[in-house]
Short mmCIF file of C-alpha atoms in Angstrom, two decimals:
data_model
loop_
_atom_site.label_atom_id
_atom_site.label_comp_id
_atom_site.label_asym_id
_atom_site.label_seq_id
_atom_site.Cartn_x
_atom_site.Cartn_y
_atom_site.Cartn_z
CA MET Q 1 0.06 -0.03 -0.01
CA ARG Q 2 1.80 3.09 -1.36
CA ARG Q 3 -0.76 5.68 -2.14
CA LEU Q 4 -3.61 7.50 -0.04
CA GLU Q 5 -5.99 6.00 -2.80
CA ASP Q 6 -5.15 2.62 -1.46
CA LEU Q 7 -6.74 3.38 1.82
CA GLN Q 8 -9.86 4.29 0.09
CA ARG Q 9 -9.88 0.94 -1.84
CA LEU Q 10 -9.05 -0.82 1.56
CA THR Q 11 -12.16 0.97 3.39
CA GLU Q 12 -14.28 -0.35 0.45
CA GLU Q 13 -13.07 -3.95 0.90
CA MET Q 14 -13.33 -4.05 4.68
CA ARG Q 15 -17.16 -2.79 4.41
CA ASP Q 16 -17.80 -5.44 1.98
CA CYS Q 17 -16.08 -8.15 4.13
CA LEU Q 18 -17.62 -7.18 7.35
CA GLY Q 19 -21.13 -6.83 5.54
CA ILE Q 20 -22.04 -3.47 7.01
CA ASP Q 21 -23.49 -0.20 5.27
CA HIS Q 22 -20.32 2.15 5.77
CA LEU Q 23 -16.74 2.24 7.06
CA VAL Q 24 -15.01 5.63 7.26
CA TYR Q 25 -11.66 7.25 8.33
CA HIS Q 26 -11.21 10.76 8.97
CA TRP Q 27 -7.70 12.47 9.77
CA MET Q 28 -7.18 15.98 11.12
CA GLY Q 29 -3.56 17.20 11.38
CA ALA Q 30 -2.28 19.59 13.91
CA GLN Q 31 -1.88 22.36 11.29
CA GLY Q 32 -5.42 22.02 9.71
CA ALA Q 33 -4.51 19.45 7.10
CA GLN Q 34 -7.30 17.00 6.63
CA TYR Q 35 -7.71 13.54 4.75
CA GLY Q 36 -10.75 11.23 4.69
CA CYS Q 37 -11.55 7.90 3.12
CA GLY Q 38 -14.67 5.79 3.32
CA THR Q 39 -18.20 4.74 1.89
CA TYR Q 40 -20.23 7.63 3.00
CA SER Q 41 -21.90 9.14 -0.05
CA PRO Q 42 -20.53 12.53 -1.43
CA LEU Q 43 -23.91 13.92 -1.04
CA TRP Q 44 -24.01 13.28 2.85
CA LEU Q 45 -20.16 14.57 2.83
CA ALA Q 46 -21.18 17.91 1.27
CA ARG Q 47 -24.37 18.04 3.39
CA TYR Q 48 -22.31 17.49 6.57
CA ALA Q 49 -19.98 20.41 5.90
CA ALA Q 50 -22.59 22.74 4.38
CA GLN Q 51 -24.66 22.47 7.71
CA GLY Q 52 -21.76 22.54 10.24
CA TYR Q 53 -22.62 19.44 11.61
CA LEU Q 54 -19.09 19.10 13.09
CA ARG Q 55 -20.43 21.47 16.04
CA VAL Q 56 -23.37 19.48 16.92
CA ASP Q 57 -22.52 15.78 16.06
CA PRO Q 58 -22.53 13.76 19.32
CA VAL Q 59 -20.27 11.37 17.98
CA ILE Q 60 -17.51 13.77 17.21
CA GLN Q 61 -18.11 15.84 20.39
CA SER Q 62 -17.92 12.58 22.47
CA CYS Q 63 -14.68 11.56 20.75
CA PHE Q 64 -12.81 14.70 21.39
CA GLN Q 65 -13.70 14.07 25.16
CA ARG Q 66 -12.47 10.44 25.33
CA VAL Q 67 -9.75 7.90 24.36
CA HIS Q 68 -12.28 4.88 24.34
CA PRO Q 69 -14.50 3.55 21.60
CA VAL Q 70 -18.01 5.12 21.16
CA ASP Q 71 -21.10 3.12 20.59
CA TRP Q 72 -23.55 5.49 19.11
CA LYS Q 73 -26.45 4.37 21.16
CA ALA Q 74 -24.66 5.27 24.50
CA LEU Q 75 -24.65 8.88 23.28
CA ASP Q 76 -26.85 11.61 24.37
CA TRP Q 77 -29.23 12.47 21.24
CA SER Q 78 -31.91 14.48 23.32
CA SER Q 79 -31.18 17.97 22.11
CA LYS Q 80 -33.07 19.27 19.04
CA ALA Q 81 -29.74 20.08 17.17
CA ALA Q 82 -28.82 16.40 17.63
CA ARG Q 83 -32.18 14.98 16.87
CA ASP Q 84 -32.31 17.03 13.75
CA PHE Q 85 -28.77 15.90 12.75
CA LEU Q 86 -29.77 12.44 13.30
CA LYS Q 87 -32.58 12.34 11.08
CA ASP Q 88 -30.86 14.01 8.34
CA ALA Q 89 -27.90 11.15 8.78
CA LEU Q 90 -30.52 8.59 8.53
CA ALA Q 91 -32.20 10.16 5.37
CA HIS Q 92 -28.62 9.84 3.50
CA GLY Q 93 -28.23 6.32 4.58
CA VAL Q 94 -25.72 6.59 7.56
CA GLY Q 95 -27.32 4.05 9.33
CA ASN Q 96 -28.97 3.85 12.79
CA GLN Q 97 -26.14 2.01 14.49
CA GLY Q 98 -22.43 3.04 14.71
CA PHE Q 99 -19.10 2.30 16.42
CA THR Q 100 -16.51 4.88 16.39
CA VAL Q 101 -12.63 4.79 17.30
CA PRO Q 102 -11.09 7.98 18.22
CA ILE Q 103 -7.21 8.02 17.85
CA ARG Q 104 -4.84 10.56 19.06
CA GLY Q 105 -1.24 10.84 17.32
CA PRO Q 106 1.75 13.08 17.63
CA ASN Q 107 1.67 16.82 17.52
CA GLY Q 108 -1.95 17.06 17.94
CA GLN Q 109 -2.97 14.65 15.16
CA PHE Q 110 -6.56 13.45 15.54
CA ALA Q 111 -8.41 10.66 13.73
CA ILE Q 112 -11.51 8.67 13.96
CA PHE Q 113 -12.35 5.32 12.60
CA THR Q 114 -16.29 4.43 12.06
CA VAL Q 115 -18.41 1.46 11.15
CA SER Q 116 -22.05 2.01 10.91
CA HIS Q 117 -25.03 -0.10 9.67
CA SER Q 118 -28.89 -0.08 9.53
CA CYS Q 119 -30.09 -3.03 11.82
CA ASP Q 120 -31.62 -3.57 15.28
CA ASP Q 121 -29.92 -3.24 18.59
CA ALA Q 122 -29.52 -7.02 19.25
CA LEU Q 123 -27.98 -7.68 15.79
CA TRP Q 124 -25.58 -4.73 16.25
CA ALA Q 125 -24.53 -5.71 19.76
CA ASP Q 126 -23.74 -9.27 18.47
CA PHE Q 127 -21.65 -7.73 15.62
CA ILE Q 128 -19.44 -5.25 18.17
CA ALA Q 129 -19.12 -8.14 20.48
CA GLN Q 130 -17.53 -10.23 17.49
CA TRP Q 131 -15.44 -7.85 15.88
CA ARG Q 132 -14.55 -5.12 18.62
CA ALA Q 133 -10.91 -5.98 19.23
CA GLU Q 134 -10.24 -6.34 15.36
CA LEU Q 135 -12.05 -2.94 14.47
CA ILE Q 136 -9.63 -1.24 17.12
CA LEU Q 137 -6.70 -2.85 15.58
CA ALA Q 138 -7.83 -1.84 12.18
CA ALA Q 139 -8.30 1.90 13.26
CA HIS Q 140 -5.01 1.97 14.74
CA GLY Q 141 -3.50 0.32 11.69
CA ILE Q 142 -5.28 2.41 8.88
CA ASN Q 143 -4.27 5.59 10.94
CA ALA Q 144 -0.66 4.22 11.00
CA LYS Q 145 -0.64 3.80 7.36
CA ALA Q 146 -2.21 7.32 6.86
CA LEU Q 147 0.62 8.88 8.92
CA GLU Q 148 3.25 7.32 6.92
CA LEU Q 149 1.63 8.48 3.60
CA MET Q 150 0.90 11.81 4.74
CA PRO Q 151 3.25 12.71 7.48
CA GLU Q 152 2.75 15.77 9.76
CA PRO Q 153 5.13 18.92 9.43
CA ALA Q 154 7.95 19.06 11.75
CA ALA Q 155 7.04 19.66 15.23
CA GLN Q 156 6.63 23.10 16.24
CA THR Q 157 7.33 25.05 19.60
CA PRO Q 158 4.95 24.18 22.20
CA VAL Q 159 1.81 26.32 22.30
CA ALA Q 160 1.38 28.34 25.57
CA LEU Q 161 -2.09 29.56 26.51
CA SER Q 162 -2.80 31.92 29.17
CA PRO Q 163 -4.74 30.69 32.38
CA ARG Q 164 -7.93 32.05 31.22
CA GLU Q 165 -7.74 30.54 27.92
CA LEU Q 166 -6.99 27.06 29.49
CA ASP Q 167 -10.09 27.61 31.77
CA ALA Q 168 -12.11 28.14 28.87
CA MET Q 169 -10.89 25.37 26.72
CA ARG Q 170 -11.02 22.89 29.54
CA LEU Q 171 -14.65 23.74 30.30
CA LEU Q 172 -15.62 23.58 26.56
CA ALA Q 173 -14.01 20.06 26.47
CA THR Q 174 -16.51 19.07 29.24
CA GLY Q 175 -19.41 20.05 26.93
CA LEU Q 176 -20.31 23.46 28.37
CA SER Q 177 -21.75 26.15 26.41
CA ARG Q 178 -20.26 29.61 26.23
CA ALA Q 179 -22.90 30.81 28.31
CA GLN Q 180 -22.27 28.23 30.99
CA ILE Q 181 -18.38 28.90 30.94
CA ALA Q 182 -19.15 32.59 31.41
CA ALA Q 183 -21.28 31.74 34.45
CA GLU Q 184 -18.51 29.06 35.75
CA LEU Q 185 -15.81 31.88 35.40
CA ASN Q 186 -17.96 34.66 36.64
CA ILE Q 187 -17.18 36.78 33.40
CA SER Q 188 -19.08 38.00 30.36
CA GLU Q 189 -20.10 35.90 27.49
CA HIS Q 190 -18.10 38.24 25.22
CA THR Q 191 -14.82 37.85 27.26
CA VAL Q 192 -15.46 34.02 27.07
CA ARG Q 193 -15.51 34.34 23.30
CA VAL Q 194 -12.27 36.64 23.37
CA TYR Q 195 -10.52 33.69 25.23
CA ILE Q 196 -11.79 31.10 22.99
CA GLU Q 197 -11.02 32.76 19.94
CA GLY Q 198 -7.40 33.53 21.35
CA ALA Q 199 -6.61 29.85 22.05
CA ARG Q 200 -7.97 28.69 18.77
CA PHE Q 201 -5.58 31.29 16.91
CA LYS Q 202 -2.55 30.06 19.16
CA LEU Q 203 -3.22 26.55 18.54
CA GLY Q 204 -3.69 26.92 14.75
CA ALA Q 205 -6.98 25.23 14.80
CA LEU Q 206 -9.71 25.63 11.87
CA ASN Q 207 -12.61 25.94 14.44
CA THR Q 208 -13.47 25.68 18.24
CA THR Q 209 -14.04 21.79 17.99
CA HIS Q 210 -10.64 21.46 16.32
CA ALA Q 211 -8.76 23.80 19.09
CA VAL Q 212 -10.28 21.65 21.79
CA ALA Q 213 -8.95 18.65 20.09
CA ARG Q 214 -5.58 20.12 19.83
CA ALA Q 215 -5.37 21.10 23.16
CA LEU Q 216 -6.16 17.74 24.40
CA SER Q 217 -4.02 15.92 22.20
CA CYS Q 218 -0.98 18.32 23.04
CA GLY Q 219 -1.62 17.83 26.87
CA LEU Q 220 -2.55 21.37 27.44
CA ILE Q 221 -6.04 20.48 29.23
CA ALA Q 222 -6.85 17.12 30.71
CA LEU Q 223 -10.54 16.12 31.70
#
């Protein structure tokens, strides 16, 4: 396997071998570079980006906050934004069941590996029980190959955030909104926004979610 295109073919072959609807890998580098391969439809990928679902996707938010695999059924889908997102995902054939492995690498690199399918809870539980270990190994194997084929830039000087920026990022990572962070720190919501944007700029992040992921990966904050 010598090209990134080979990873795309591998995801398709793995999906067919497992007999599931989708298998997806997505890589996000510390400096903002991204790479993705998998079997989601181009229409859903474009829809996801256009709607800004990265900000409300419970799977992504959960992966940023933990190192263990995420079973979609165990997540909180109670908010209106999450329910609307799930309804849209189902309409685009993503599947009602999912299992995602978060992966953290050197210099702030972050990736996820996901399998999804449309079936009942019992069938999916049996599938995960049978394949869980192999899926985790596959996730890290594909990630290692992606890093080999598209290496990160040389490590840069460690980022230094102010104490208040660290507080804001830590509370963001726990799932608090900006209004809740303002109340927790006893400051205005505008000031919270200034701290978050300052941290995002220093971390070289594409958005707030990426900034939280970078801060966690670099060890600047811990949950």
